[in-house]
XYZ file of C-alpha atoms in Angstrom:
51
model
C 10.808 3.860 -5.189
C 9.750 2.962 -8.794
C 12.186 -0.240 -9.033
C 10.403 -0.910 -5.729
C 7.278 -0.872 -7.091
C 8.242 -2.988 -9.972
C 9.627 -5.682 -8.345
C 6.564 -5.795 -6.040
C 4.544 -6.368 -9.358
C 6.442 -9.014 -10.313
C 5.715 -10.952 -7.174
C 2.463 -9.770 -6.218
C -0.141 -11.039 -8.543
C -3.721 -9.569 -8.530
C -5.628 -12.170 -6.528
C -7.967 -10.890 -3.973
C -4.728 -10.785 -1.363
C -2.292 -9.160 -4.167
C -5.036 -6.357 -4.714
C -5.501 -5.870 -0.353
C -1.636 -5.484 -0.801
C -1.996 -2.524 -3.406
C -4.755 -1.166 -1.662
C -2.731 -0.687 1.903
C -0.200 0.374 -0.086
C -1.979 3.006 -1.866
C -3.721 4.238 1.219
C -0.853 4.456 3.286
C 1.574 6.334 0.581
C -1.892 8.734 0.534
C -1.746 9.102 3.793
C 1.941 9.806 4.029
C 1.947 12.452 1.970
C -0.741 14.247 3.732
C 1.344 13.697 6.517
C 4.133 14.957 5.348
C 2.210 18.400 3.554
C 0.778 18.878 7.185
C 4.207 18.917 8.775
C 5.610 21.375 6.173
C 2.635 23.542 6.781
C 3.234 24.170 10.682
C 2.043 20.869 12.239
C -0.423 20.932 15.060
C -0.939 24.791 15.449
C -2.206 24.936 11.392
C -4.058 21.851 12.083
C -6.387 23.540 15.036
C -7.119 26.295 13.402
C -7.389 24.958 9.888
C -10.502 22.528 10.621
């Protein structure tokens, strides 16, 4: 993941796309690991009765 991430620096410079990129990025790792914390935690039963 990290040598990922590097090489993606290298080519992605921060312009006003390059940052969008990061940005997606960013939000969607975010959102992944919520994801995946949700899933360990019992999925749509502990979701219900959570909120």
């Amino acid at each position: 993941m990290r040598r990922l991430i590097r090489r993606w620096r290298e080519r992605v410079d921060f312009t006003a796309p390059g940052l969008l990129v990061w940005i997606v990025l960013g939000v969607g790792y975010s959102l992944w690991e919520e994801f995946e914390q949700w899933r360990a935690a019992g999925g749509m039963k502990r979701k219900e009765t959570g909120q």
